Amino acid sequence: MDFDFPEDIVNARKKAQEFAKKEISSEMAKKYDRDEKFPEELRKKAFEYGIVDYTNPWSMLVTIEELCRADPGLGISATVSLFGAEVIMLFGSDAQKQKYLTKVQNGEKIMGLAVTEPGGGSDVAGIKTKAVEKDGNYVVNGAKMFITNGTIADFFVMLIRTEEVEGKRHHGLSAFIVDSDLPGFSKNKLSGKLGVRATNTAELILDNVPVPKENLIGEPGKGFYYIMTFFNISRAYVAAQAIGIAQGALDKVLEHLNRLTKEGNKALAEEVQFLAADIATRIEASRLITYKAASYLFQFRPNPTLTSMAKAYASETATFAAEKALEITGYSGIMGDLERFFRDSKIMEIWEGTSEIEKLIISRNLLKEYAEVA
Amino acid sequence: MEEQDLLRSAVREFALKSIQDRALKIEHEGIDRGLLQSLASQGFLGARIHEKYGGSGIDLHGYLTIINELATFSPSVAALVMLVNSVQAPLLGDAEPESLKKLASGEATVATSLSDVLEGSWTATTLQKSGTGFKGVVEMSSLHNGEFAMALNREDGHLYLFKNGIKALEEDSGLSFRGLSNGSLEISSGDFTVLSQNGEEALKSIVDSLDLEVAAIALGTAKGALDKAIEYVKVRKTFERPLKDYGPVANGLSRLMAEYLSLSSFLDTVDENDSRAKLTLKILSVDFAKRATKASLQYHGGYGYIEDTGVEKFYRDAMGLSILFQRPHHDSMRLSKEIFGEKSGYL
Ligand SMILES: Cc1cc2nc3c(=O)[nH]c(=O)nc-3n(C[C@H](O)[C@H](O)[C@H](O)COP(=O)(O)OP(=O)(O)OC[C@H]3O[C@@H](n4cnc5c(N)ncnc54)[C@H](O)[C@@H]3O)c2cc1C
């Protein structure tokens, strides 16, 4: 067992740190947060700098961590333009990969993943958006809610019901690539988010949208399975976002405490020291679970229980760290970058499987494993 | 008690009519003059101010009921009423009867910054003598667009009230209490009154005296969020069942409501001379508000993250409450002193 990363990953982390130092400032983060503006320039620069490359998943994991450590809203925006790409990578045809993936991989285009609907996100099998075959197309009607990159994406991987299967809700769902410029496709930007306000979020409305048949991903009716496979991958990246946020909060705590000891020239209260130690310990534990889950995943031996543990634990660590960091730093924290980290961190417990859903997955898997052994 | 219940229904009725539909606007644009004056005409704005200054001279528990109920709709509005009655009015005292009257009637607001005495703050005010008056900037102030301003002068240690020459600089909505129009302001004024010779101590003792007010706002904030969550989980379905059918949801919310009810009855009956009880109530209520608002947001899923739903502001304000109107580390030591009877817990 070796807890050290190989040199190339250490270098990837360093490179991401360099980029963050050069390109992400507190003023910039504050501005994009206030204006709720997507940082397209930053996204492009991240590609040019060569730090966004999902074909190298370990590098990506540590890059996400480091960029979110600098600022969650900007860090996520700079790395999320391929959101959903793994569905095409794993289950799409060569033609789909050629047509759609190449351009998101080089940063030219942006994509999104549209699963959640106004009526529900946790209950993936309950989605209502429907497609019916007509004249060589699938005609889609329905709505998707809270979709990241919603008004800026060129296309979406979308989960759509193509068949009602009595008593089996997760059957009859299919995944499609839906171009965002198709007739009948409209988008409403959602503003007024609590945090990650630099990220773009929208509601998508589909009114008789003709999706070409060749845009069906893999087999019809297998969409639920494809999306669950995707979540098992993306949740590791969300855990990395959360670790980055928690680490960023801890950085600010240490900066504050260092300043206090230097300026006040006095010993720190033990209560404060204990809190800082708790934050650091939870971050370390989150890293261990996340890297272990990623290690299985990136060797094509995914362990969904571990991935859900990583996502849930790291997310709760992010909100814990941001809240405790504000408590420690008090007024100066609330007036500085930490208040944004506090707002941003809460999304971690909600998107890509709420903490409650992750916990259900963990215990169901544990019980299944137990039953198999017994 | 019956009187308190009547007062609570009156505040509630007012809030349903005048605040509920404007709660989001208040977050974006602040509390407008119209609302300020209707708060005044109901007798809420100057609840604790003496009748001779145009206030309503309500007793402490009545006043706590008002801010508690207002907070369930808008913690910002509750905080404004607290600032007027428990911070500004006592500092203006009898020295500024005309300003006090304007305050109680909603005719004027006083930009007030407690930041200079809050934990973790680095001096926020820079005032300098200029001719017969003062010039300077107050970096973070509530009601920064007020007609009057209170500011601490580090050089002579006095707390001043400035009555003209106040210019609101850029607004910075910040994390919490966005309806209070927070931001910096510039002062260039020769029209001032010294409110206290030892301004820092005066502000500190004001902040430390807000135990019950902060507790009342914390509990109102928590209640506002919990009410929304309870209604939401009755109608929102996942996996074909209403959310309220799931144990972690219903039982989690019920436990929080039970905690709310016991803290509320503590607030209703607390003895205003019992400093330990008051401090205990504040510490427990603020901690509770943070947990209750966080859980309420979470039960709303993605909708909780969007301001239109109206629950995220409670989460922000509960956090802000624990920093902006109290000195938590100092409070912990105050409590330890109450328990141990001597200075303790300071290492
Ligand atoms: C900023 C933002 C960006 C997003 N980006 C995307 C995106 O790009 N693509 C996409 O498809 N979605 C996206 N989402 C949606 C997100 O994934 C969902 O919000 C999330 O999955 C929860 O779904 P919901 O909001 O419908 O909540 P619900 O499913 O309605 O759940 C509400 C609450 O009930 C709890 N709950 C549900 N079922 C149970 C149960 N059985 N037991 C106990 N508790 C339960 C949940 O944990 C939650 O706390 C985004 C959301 C936000 C806010």
JSON list of N, CA, C and O in Angstrom, two decimals, chain A residues 30 118 120 123 146 169 192-195 256 259 263 270 319 327 330-332 335 342-344 346 349 356, chain B residues 115 118-122 140 172 175 236 239-240 290 294 298 302-303 305 307 312 315-316 319 323 329 347:
[
{"chain": "A", "resi": 30, "resn": "LYS", "atom": "N", "xyz": [-15.43, 37.03, -6.54]},
{"chain": "A", "resi": 30, "resn": "LYS", "atom": "CA", "xyz": [-16.51, 37.84, -5.98]},
{"chain": "A", "resi": 30, "resn": "LYS", "atom": "C", "xyz": [-17.37, 38.45, -7.10]},
{"chain": "A", "resi": 30, "resn": "LYS", "atom": "O", "xyz": [-18.59, 38.46, -7.02]},
{"chain": "A", "resi": 118, "resn": "PRO", "atom": "N", "xyz": [-38.69, 19.05, -13.17]},
{"chain": "A", "resi": 118, "resn": "PRO", "atom": "CA", "xyz": [-39.35, 19.83, -12.11]},
{"chain": "A", "resi": 118, "resn": "PRO", "atom": "C", "xyz": [-39.99, 18.92, -11.06]},
{"chain": "A", "resi": 118, "resn": "PRO", "atom": "O", "xyz": [-39.98, 19.23, -9.88]},
{"chain": "A", "resi": 120, "resn": "GLY", "atom": "N", "xyz": [-38.94, 15.98, -10.05]},
{"chain": "A", "resi": 120, "resn": "GLY", "atom": "CA", "xyz": [-38.08, 15.14, -9.23]},
{"chain": "A", "resi": 120, "resn": "GLY", "atom": "C", "xyz": [-36.70, 14.88, -9.78]},
{"chain": "A", "resi": 120, "resn": "GLY", "atom": "O", "xyz": [-36.50, 14.82, -11.01]},
{"chain": "A", "resi": 123, "resn": "ASP", "atom": "N", "xyz": [-35.57, 10.64, -7.63]},
{"chain": "A", "resi": 123, "resn": "ASP", "atom": "CA", "xyz": [-36.27, 9.49, -8.20]},
{"chain": "A", "resi": 123, "resn": "ASP", "atom": "C", "xyz": [-36.09, 9.49, -9.71]},
{"chain": "A", "resi": 123, "resn": "ASP", "atom": "O", "xyz": [-36.98, 9.87, -10.47]},
{"chain": "A", "resi": 146, "resn": "PHE", "atom": "N", "xyz": [-32.92, 22.49, -13.30]},
{"chain": "A", "resi": 146, "resn": "PHE", "atom": "CA", "xyz": [-31.62, 22.66, -12.63]},
{"chain": "A", "resi": 146, "resn": "PHE", "atom": "C", "xyz": [-30.47, 22.10, -13.48]},
{"chain": "A", "resi": 146, "resn": "PHE", "atom": "O", "xyz": [-29.60, 21.40, -12.95]},
{"chain": "A", "resi": 169, "resn": "ARG", "atom": "N", "xyz": [-40.48, 0.77, -13.32]},
{"chain": "A", "resi": 169, "resn": "ARG", "atom": "CA", "xyz": [-40.32, 2.17, -13.69]},
{"chain": "A", "resi": 169, "resn": "ARG", "atom": "C", "xyz": [-38.96, 2.48, -14.29]},
{"chain": "A", "resi": 169, "resn": "ARG", "atom": "O", "xyz": [-38.83, 3.39, -15.10]},
{"chain": "A", "resi": 192, "resn": "GLY", "atom": "N", "xyz": [-30.39, 33.61, -8.96]},
{"chain": "A", "resi": 192, "resn": "GLY", "atom": "CA", "xyz": [-30.71, 33.65, -7.54]},
{"chain": "A", "resi": 192, "resn": "GLY", "atom": "C", "xyz": [-30.36, 32.36, -6.82]},
{"chain": "A", "resi": 192, "resn": "GLY", "atom": "O", "xyz": [-31.04, 31.97, -5.87]},
{"chain": "A", "resi": 193, "resn": "LYS", "atom": "N", "xyz": [-29.29, 31.69, -7.26]},
{"chain": "A", "resi": 193, "resn": "LYS", "atom": "CA", "xyz": [-28.84, 30.49, -6.54]},
{"chain": "A", "resi": 193, "resn": "LYS", "atom": "C", "xyz": [-28.15, 30.94, -5.25]},
{"chain": "A", "resi": 193, "resn": "LYS", "atom": "O", "xyz": [-27.56, 32.02, -5.19]},
{"chain": "A", "resi": 194, "resn": "LEU", "atom": "N", "xyz": [-28.20, 30.07, -4.26]},
{"chain": "A", "resi": 194, "resn": "LEU", "atom": "CA", "xyz": [-27.50, 30.35, -3.00]},
{"chain": "A", "resi": 194, "resn": "LEU", "atom": "C", "xyz": [-25.99, 30.48, -3.25]},
{"chain": "A", "resi": 194, "resn": "LEU", "atom": "O", "xyz": [-25.33, 31.37, -2.71]},
{"chain": "A", "resi": 195, "resn": "GLY", "atom": "N", "xyz": [-25.46, 29.57, -4.04]},
{"chain": "A", "resi": 195, "resn": "GLY", "atom": "CA", "xyz": [-24.01, 29.58, -4.27]},
{"chain": "A", "resi": 195, "resn": "GLY", "atom": "C", "xyz": [-23.68, 29.07, -5.67]},
{"chain": "A", "resi": 195, "resn": "GLY", "atom": "O", "xyz": [-24.55, 29.01, -6.53]},
{"chain": "A", "resi": 256, "resn": "HIS", "atom": "N", "xyz": [-5.90, 32.88, 8.82]},
{"chain": "A", "resi": 256, "resn": "HIS", "atom": "CA", "xyz": [-6.46, 33.73, 9.87]},
{"chain": "A", "resi": 256, "resn": "HIS", "atom": "C", "xyz": [-5.74, 33.49, 11.21]},
{"chain": "A", "resi": 256, "resn": "HIS", "atom": "O", "xyz": [-5.35, 34.44, 11.90]},
{"chain": "A", "resi": 259, "resn": "ARG", "atom": "N", "xyz": [-2.29, 34.87, 11.26]},
{"chain": "A", "resi": 259, "resn": "ARG", "atom": "CA", "xyz": [-2.33, 36.33, 11.42]},
{"chain": "A", "resi": 259, "resn": "ARG", "atom": "C", "xyz": [-2.62, 36.70, 12.88]},
{"chain": "A", "resi": 259, "resn": "ARG", "atom": "O", "xyz": [-2.00, 37.60, 13.44]},
{"chain": "A", "resi": 263, "resn": "GLU", "atom": "N", "xyz": [-0.10, 38.92, 14.91]},
{"chain": "A", "resi": 263, "resn": "GLU", "atom": "CA", "xyz": [-0.50, 40.28, 15.27]},
{"chain": "A", "resi": 263, "resn": "GLU", "atom": "C", "xyz": [-0.81, 40.41, 16.76]},
{"chain": "A", "resi": 263, "resn": "GLU", "atom": "O", "xyz": [-0.42, 41.35, 17.42]},
{"chain": "A", "resi": 270, "resn": "GLU", "atom": "N", "xyz": [-7.80, 26.97, 22.80]},
{"chain": "A", "resi": 270, "resn": "GLU", "atom": "CA", "xyz": [-7.78, 25.53, 22.46]},
{"chain": "A", "resi": 270, "resn": "GLU", "atom": "C", "xyz": [-9.02, 25.13, 21.68]},
{"chain": "A", "resi": 270, "resn": "GLU", "atom": "O", "xyz": [-8.96, 24.26, 20.82]},
{"chain": "A", "resi": 319, "resn": "THR", "atom": "N", "xyz": [-19.45, 21.18, 3.87]},
{"chain": "A", "resi": 319, "resn": "THR", "atom": "CA", "xyz": [-20.34, 22.10, 4.60]},
{"chain": "A", "resi": 319, "resn": "THR", "atom": "C", "xyz": [-19.86, 22.27, 6.04]},
{"chain": "A", "resi": 319, "resn": "THR", "atom": "O", "xyz": [-19.91, 23.37, 6.60]},
{"chain": "A", "resi": 327, "resn": "GLU", "atom": "N", "xyz": [-17.19, 30.12, 11.80]},
{"chain": "A", "resi": 327, "resn": "GLU", "atom": "CA", "xyz": [-17.25, 30.28, 13.26]},
{"chain": "A", "resi": 327, "resn": "GLU", "atom": "C", "xyz": [-15.90, 30.71, 13.82]},
{"chain": "A", "resi": 327, "resn": "GLU", "atom": "O", "xyz": [-15.81, 31.55, 14.70]},
{"chain": "A", "resi": 330, "resn": "GLY", "atom": "N", "xyz": [-15.04, 34.34, 12.31]},
{"chain": "A", "resi": 330, "resn": "GLY", "atom": "CA", "xyz": [-15.99, 35.37, 12.75]},
{"chain": "A", "resi": 330, "resn": "GLY", "atom": "C", "xyz": [-16.20, 36.45, 11.71]},
{"chain": "A", "resi": 330, "resn": "GLY", "atom": "O", "xyz": [-16.39, 36.19, 10.52]},
{"chain": "A", "resi": 331, "resn": "TYR", "atom": "N", "xyz": [-16.12, 37.66, 12.17]},
{"chain": "A", "resi": 331, "resn": "TYR", "atom": "CA", "xyz": [-16.47, 38.79, 11.32]},
{"chain": "A", "resi": 331, "resn": "TYR", "atom": "C", "xyz": [-15.58, 38.87, 10.07]},
{"chain": "A", "resi": 331, "resn": "TYR", "atom": "O", "xyz": [-16.07, 39.12, 8.97]},
{"chain": "A", "resi": 332, "resn": "SER", "atom": "N", "xyz": [-14.28, 38.66, 10.22]},
{"chain": "A", "resi": 332, "resn": "SER", "atom": "CA", "xyz": [-13.42, 38.80, 9.04]},
{"chain": "A", "resi": 332, "resn": "SER", "atom": "C", "xyz": [-13.75, 37.71, 8.01]},
{"chain": "A", "resi": 332, "resn": "SER", "atom": "O", "xyz": [-13.68, 37.95, 6.81]},
{"chain": "A", "resi": 335, "resn": "MET", "atom": "N", "xyz": [-16.93, 38.58, 6.08]},
{"chain": "A", "resi": 335, "resn": "MET", "atom": "CA", "xyz": [-16.74, 39.69, 5.15]},
{"chain": "A", "resi": 335, "resn": "MET", "atom": "C", "xyz": [-15.80, 39.31, 4.00]},
{"chain": "A", "resi": 335, "resn": "MET", "atom": "O", "xyz": [-15.62, 40.08, 3.06]},
{"chain": "A", "resi": 342, "resn": "PHE", "atom": "N", "xyz": [-19.07, 29.12, 2.13]},
{"chain": "A", "resi": 342, "resn": "PHE", "atom": "CA", "xyz": [-20.20, 28.61, 2.92]},
{"chain": "A", "resi": 342, "resn": "PHE", "atom": "C", "xyz": [-21.42, 28.40, 2.01]},
{"chain": "A", "resi": 342, "resn": "PHE", "atom": "O", "xyz": [-22.07, 27.36, 2.05]},
{"chain": "A", "resi": 343, "resn": "ARG", "atom": "N", "xyz": [-21.72, 29.40, 1.18]},
{"chain": "A", "resi": 343, "resn": "ARG", "atom": "CA", "xyz": [-22.88, 29.27, 0.30]},
{"chain": "A", "resi": 343, "resn": "ARG", "atom": "C", "xyz": [-22.65, 28.20, -0.76]},
{"chain": "A", "resi": 343, "resn": "ARG", "atom": "O", "xyz": [-23.53, 27.41, -1.08]},
{"chain": "A", "resi": 344, "resn": "ASP", "atom": "N", "xyz": [-21.45, 28.19, -1.32]},
{"chain": "A", "resi": 344, "resn": "ASP", "atom": "CA", "xyz": [-21.14, 27.22, -2.38]},
{"chain": "A", "resi": 344, "resn": "ASP", "atom": "C", "xyz": [-21.20, 25.78, -1.87]},
{"chain": "A", "resi": 344, "resn": "ASP", "atom": "O", "xyz": [-21.67, 24.88, -2.56]},
{"chain": "A", "resi": 346, "resn": "LYS", "atom": "N", "xyz": [-22.94, 24.15, 0.11]},
{"chain": "A", "resi": 346, "resn": "LYS", "atom": "CA", "xyz": [-24.21, 23.44, 0.36]},
{"chain": "A", "resi": 346, "resn": "LYS", "atom": "C", "xyz": [-24.68, 22.63, -0.86]},
{"chain": "A", "resi": 346, "resn": "LYS", "atom": "O", "xyz": [-25.37, 21.61, -0.69]},
{"chain": "A", "resi": 349, "resn": "GLU", "atom": "N", "xyz": [-24.14, 18.69, -1.06]},
{"chain": "A", "resi": 349, "resn": "GLU", "atom": "CA", "xyz": [-25.03, 17.71, -0.43]},
{"chain": "A", "resi": 349, "resn": "GLU", "atom": "C", "xyz": [-26.31, 17.50, -1.23]},
{"chain": "A", "resi": 349, "resn": "GLU", "atom": "O", "xyz": [-27.16, 16.70, -0.84]},
{"chain": "A", "resi": 356, "resn": "GLU", "atom": "N", "xyz": [-28.89, 12.00, 1.39]},
{"chain": "A", "resi": 356, "resn": "GLU", "atom": "CA", "xyz": [-29.85, 10.96, 1.82]},
{"chain": "A", "resi": 356, "resn": "GLU", "atom": "C", "xyz": [-29.85, 9.81, 0.81]},
{"chain": "A", "resi": 356, "resn": "GLU", "atom": "O", "xyz": [-29.87, 8.64, 1.19]},
{"chain": "B", "resi": 115, "resn": "SER", "atom": "N", "xyz": [-19.28, 46.31, 13.59]},
{"chain": "B", "resi": 115, "resn": "SER", "atom": "CA", "xyz": [-18.13, 45.51, 13.17]},
{"chain": "B", "resi": 115, "resn": "SER", "atom": "C", "xyz": [-16.87, 45.77, 13.97]},
{"chain": "B", "resi": 115, "resn": "SER", "atom": "O", "xyz": [-16.06, 44.86, 14.17]},
{"chain": "B", "resi": 118, "resn": "LEU", "atom": "N", "xyz": [-16.77, 43.25, 16.86]},
{"chain": "B", "resi": 118, "resn": "LEU", "atom": "CA", "xyz": [-17.08, 41.83, 16.69]},
{"chain": "B", "resi": 118, "resn": "LEU", "atom": "C", "xyz": [-15.80, 41.01, 16.63]},
{"chain": "B", "resi": 118, "resn": "LEU", "atom": "O", "xyz": [-14.76, 41.50, 16.22]},
{"chain": "B", "resi": 119, "resn": "GLU", "atom": "N", "xyz": [-15.92, 39.73, 17.02]},
{"chain": "B", "resi": 119, "resn": "GLU", "atom": "CA", "xyz": [-14.73, 38.89, 17.05]},
{"chain": "B", "resi": 119, "resn": "GLU", "atom": "C", "xyz": [-14.20, 38.65, 15.64]},
{"chain": "B", "resi": 119, "resn": "GLU", "atom": "O", "xyz": [-14.96, 38.42, 14.72]},
{"chain": "B", "resi": 120, "resn": "GLY", "atom": "N", "xyz": [-12.89, 38.69, 15.53]},
{"chain": "B", "resi": 120, "resn": "GLY", "atom": "CA", "xyz": [-12.26, 38.42, 14.24]},
{"chain": "B", "resi": 120, "resn": "GLY", "atom": "C", "xyz": [-12.26, 39.64, 13.32]},
{"chain": "B", "resi": 120, "resn": "GLY", "atom": "O", "xyz": [-11.90, 39.54, 12.16]},
{"chain": "B", "resi": 121, "resn": "SER", "atom": "N", "xyz": [-12.68, 40.80, 13.83]},
{"chain": "B", "resi": 121, "resn": "SER", "atom": "CA", "xyz": [-12.72, 41.95, 12.93]},
{"chain": "B", "resi": 121, "resn": "SER", "atom": "C", "xyz": [-11.42, 42.73, 13.03]},
{"chain": "B", "resi": 121, "resn": "SER", "atom": "O", "xyz": [-10.76, 42.74, 14.05]},
{"chain": "B", "resi": 122, "resn": "TRP", "atom": "N", "xyz": [-11.09, 43.35, 11.93]},
{"chain": "B", "resi": 122, "resn": "TRP", "atom": "CA", "xyz": [-9.97, 44.27, 11.93]},
{"chain": "B", "resi": 122, "resn": "TRP", "atom": "C", "xyz": [-10.57, 45.63, 11.65]},
{"chain": "B", "resi": 122, "resn": "TRP", "atom": "O", "xyz": [-11.45, 45.73, 10.80]},
{"chain": "B", "resi": 140, "resn": "MET", "atom": "N", "xyz": [-18.19, 48.62, 6.86]},
{"chain": "B", "resi": 140, "resn": "MET", "atom": "CA", "xyz": [-19.35, 47.75, 6.72]},
{"chain": "B", "resi": 140, "resn": "MET", "atom": "C", "xyz": [-20.41, 48.17, 7.71]},
{"chain": "B", "resi": 140, "resn": "MET", "atom": "O", "xyz": [-20.20, 48.10, 8.91]},
{"chain": "B", "resi": 172, "resn": "ASP", "atom": "N", "xyz": [-22.84, 46.14, -0.42]},
{"chain": "B", "resi": 172, "resn": "ASP", "atom": "CA", "xyz": [-22.28, 44.79, -0.46]},
{"chain": "B", "resi": 172, "resn": "ASP", "atom": "C", "xyz": [-23.26, 43.92, 0.29]},
{"chain": "B", "resi": 172, "resn": "ASP", "atom": "O", "xyz": [-23.30, 43.92, 1.51]},
{"chain": "B", "resi": 175, "resn": "LEU", "atom": "N", "xyz": [-23.37, 37.97, 3.20]},
{"chain": "B", "resi": 175, "resn": "LEU", "atom": "CA", "xyz": [-24.00, 36.66, 3.41]},
{"chain": "B", "resi": 175, "resn": "LEU", "atom": "C", "xyz": [-25.41, 36.80, 3.96]},
{"chain": "B", "resi": 175, "resn": "LEU", "atom": "O", "xyz": [-26.32, 36.11, 3.52]},
{"chain": "B", "resi": 236, "resn": "ARG", "atom": "N", "xyz": [-44.45, 17.20, -1.80]},
{"chain": "B", "resi": 236, "resn": "ARG", "atom": "CA", "xyz": [-43.42, 16.72, -2.73]},
{"chain": "B", "resi": 236, "resn": "ARG", "atom": "C", "xyz": [-43.34, 15.19, -2.66]},
{"chain": "B", "resi": 236, "resn": "ARG", "atom": "O", "xyz": [-43.27, 14.61, -1.58]},
{"chain": "B", "resi": 239, "resn": "PHE", "atom": "N", "xyz": [-40.20, 8.70, -5.38]},
{"chain": "B", "resi": 239, "resn": "PHE", "atom": "CA", "xyz": [-40.47, 7.26, -5.41]},
{"chain": "B", "resi": 239, "resn": "PHE", "atom": "C", "xyz": [-41.95, 7.00, -5.11]},
{"chain": "B", "resi": 239, "resn": "PHE", "atom": "O", "xyz": [-42.30, 6.12, -4.31]},
{"chain": "B", "resi": 240, "resn": "GLU", "atom": "N", "xyz": [-42.78, 7.85, -5.68]},
{"chain": "B", "resi": 240, "resn": "GLU", "atom": "CA", "xyz": [-44.25, 7.72, -5.61]},
{"chain": "B", "resi": 240, "resn": "GLU", "atom": "C", "xyz": [-44.84, 7.87, -4.22]},
{"chain": "B", "resi": 240, "resn": "GLU", "atom": "O", "xyz": [-45.97, 7.50, -3.97]},
{"chain": "B", "resi": 290, "resn": "LYS", "atom": "N", "xyz": [-29.13, 27.22, 13.21]},
{"chain": "B", "resi": 290, "resn": "LYS", "atom": "CA", "xyz": [-28.22, 26.79, 12.14]},
{"chain": "B", "resi": 290, "resn": "LYS", "atom": "C", "xyz": [-28.59, 25.38, 11.66]},
{"chain": "B", "resi": 290, "resn": "LYS", "atom": "O", "xyz": [-28.64, 25.12, 10.46]},
{"chain": "B", "resi": 294, "resn": "LYS", "atom": "N", "xyz": [-30.55, 24.53, 7.99]},
{"chain": "B", "resi": 294, "resn": "LYS", "atom": "CA", "xyz": [-29.77, 23.69, 7.06]},
{"chain": "B", "resi": 294, "resn": "LYS", "atom": "C", "xyz": [-30.61, 22.48, 6.64]},
{"chain": "B", "resi": 294, "resn": "LYS", "atom": "O", "xyz": [-30.70, 22.13, 5.46]},
{"chain": "B", "resi": 298, "resn": "GLN", "atom": "N", "xyz": [-32.21, 21.44, 2.97]},
{"chain": "B", "resi": 298, "resn": "GLN", "atom": "CA", "xyz": [-31.91, 20.13, 2.40]},
{"chain": "B", "resi": 298, "resn": "GLN", "atom": "C", "xyz": [-33.19, 19.37, 2.00]},
{"chain": "B", "resi": 298, "resn": "GLN", "atom": "O", "xyz": [-33.24, 18.75, 0.95]},
{"chain": "B", "resi": 302, "resn": "GLY", "atom": "N", "xyz": [-33.09, 20.45, -4.72]},
{"chain": "B", "resi": 302, "resn": "GLY", "atom": "CA", "xyz": [-32.57, 21.53, -5.57]},
{"chain": "B", "resi": 302, "resn": "GLY", "atom": "C", "xyz": [-33.33, 22.84, -5.39]},
{"chain": "B", "resi": 302, "resn": "GLY", "atom": "O", "xyz": [-32.75, 23.92, -5.45]},
{"chain": "B", "resi": 303, "resn": "TYR", "atom": "N", "xyz": [-34.63, 22.75, -5.15]},
{"chain": "B", "resi": 303, "resn": "TYR", "atom": "CA", "xyz": [-35.42, 23.98, -4.98]},
{"chain": "B", "resi": 303, "resn": "TYR", "atom": "C", "xyz": [-34.95, 24.80, -3.78]},
{"chain": "B", "resi": 303, "resn": "TYR", "atom": "O", "xyz": [-35.06, 26.02, -3.77]},
{"chain": "B", "resi": 305, "resn": "TYR", "atom": "N", "xyz": [-32.08, 25.42, -2.99]},
{"chain": "B", "resi": 305, "resn": "TYR", "atom": "CA", "xyz": [-30.87, 26.16, -3.35]},
{"chain": "B", "resi": 305, "resn": "TYR", "atom": "C", "xyz": [-31.18, 27.45, -4.11]},
{"chain": "B", "resi": 305, "resn": "TYR", "atom": "O", "xyz": [-30.29, 28.24, -4.38]},
{"chain": "B", "resi": 307, "resn": "GLU", "atom": "N", "xyz": [-33.30, 31.05, -4.58]},
{"chain": "B", "resi": 307, "resn": "GLU", "atom": "CA", "xyz": [-33.90, 32.03, -3.66]},
{"chain": "B", "resi": 307, "resn": "GLU", "atom": "C", "xyz": [-35.41, 32.15, -3.77]},
{"chain": "B", "resi": 307, "resn": "GLU", "atom": "O", "xyz": [-36.09, 32.45, -2.79]},
{"chain": "B", "resi": 312, "resn": "GLU", "atom": "N", "xyz": [-33.56, 29.53, 1.46]},
{"chain": "B", "resi": 312, "resn": "GLU", "atom": "CA", "xyz": [-32.10, 29.70, 1.59]},
{"chain": "B", "resi": 312, "resn": "GLU", "atom": "C", "xyz": [-31.74, 30.93, 2.43]},
{"chain": "B", "resi": 312, "resn": "GLU", "atom": "O", "xyz": [-30.72, 30.96, 3.09]},
{"chain": "B", "resi": 315, "resn": "TYR", "atom": "N", "xyz": [-31.22, 30.08, 5.97]},
{"chain": "B", "resi": 315, "resn": "TYR", "atom": "CA", "xyz": [-29.93, 29.39, 6.19]},
{"chain": "B", "resi": 315, "resn": "TYR", "atom": "C", "xyz": [-28.80, 30.41, 6.28]},
{"chain": "B", "resi": 315, "resn": "TYR", "atom": "O", "xyz": [-27.95, 30.35, 7.17]},
{"chain": "B", "resi": 316, "resn": "ARG", "atom": "N", "xyz": [-28.82, 31.39, 5.39]},
{"chain": "B", "resi": 316, "resn": "ARG", "atom": "CA", "xyz": [-27.77, 32.42, 5.42]},
{"chain": "B", "resi": 316, "resn": "ARG", "atom": "C", "xyz": [-27.88, 33.27, 6.67]},
{"chain": "B", "resi": 316, "resn": "ARG", "atom": "O", "xyz": [-26.88, 33.58, 7.32]},
{"chain": "B", "resi": 319, "resn": "MET", "atom": "N", "xyz": [-26.70, 31.67, 9.96]},
{"chain": "B", "resi": 319, "resn": "MET", "atom": "CA", "xyz": [-25.24, 31.70, 10.09]},
{"chain": "B", "resi": 319, "resn": "MET", "atom": "C", "xyz": [-24.78, 33.11, 10.45]},
{"chain": "B", "resi": 319, "resn": "MET", "atom": "O", "xyz": [-23.94, 33.29, 11.34]},
{"chain": "B", "resi": 323, "resn": "ILE", "atom": "N", "xyz": [-22.70, 35.48, 14.07]},
{"chain": "B", "resi": 323, "resn": "ILE", "atom": "CA", "xyz": [-21.46, 36.26, 13.97]},
{"chain": "B", "resi": 323, "resn": "ILE", "atom": "C", "xyz": [-21.70, 37.76, 14.09]},
{"chain": "B", "resi": 323, "resn": "ILE", "atom": "O", "xyz": [-20.94, 38.47, 14.73]},
{"chain": "B", "resi": 329, "resn": "HIS", "atom": "N", "xyz": [-17.19, 33.53, 21.11]},
{"chain": "B", "resi": 329, "resn": "HIS", "atom": "CA", "xyz": [-16.15, 33.00, 22.01]},
{"chain": "B", "resi": 329, "resn": "HIS", "atom": "C", "xyz": [-16.26, 33.67, 23.37]},
{"chain": "B", "resi": 329, "resn": "HIS", "atom": "O", "xyz": [-16.13, 33.03, 24.41]},
{"chain": "B", "resi": 347, "resn": "LEU", "atom": "N", "xyz": [-8.28, 29.48, 28.06]},
{"chain": "B", "resi": 347, "resn": "LEU", "atom": "CA", "xyz": [-7.04, 29.02, 27.41]},
{"chain": "B", "resi": 347, "resn": "LEU", "atom": "C", "xyz": [-7.32, 28.25, 26.11]},
{"chain": "B", "resi": 347, "resn": "LEU", "atom": "O", "xyz": [-8.33, 27.58, 26.02]}
]
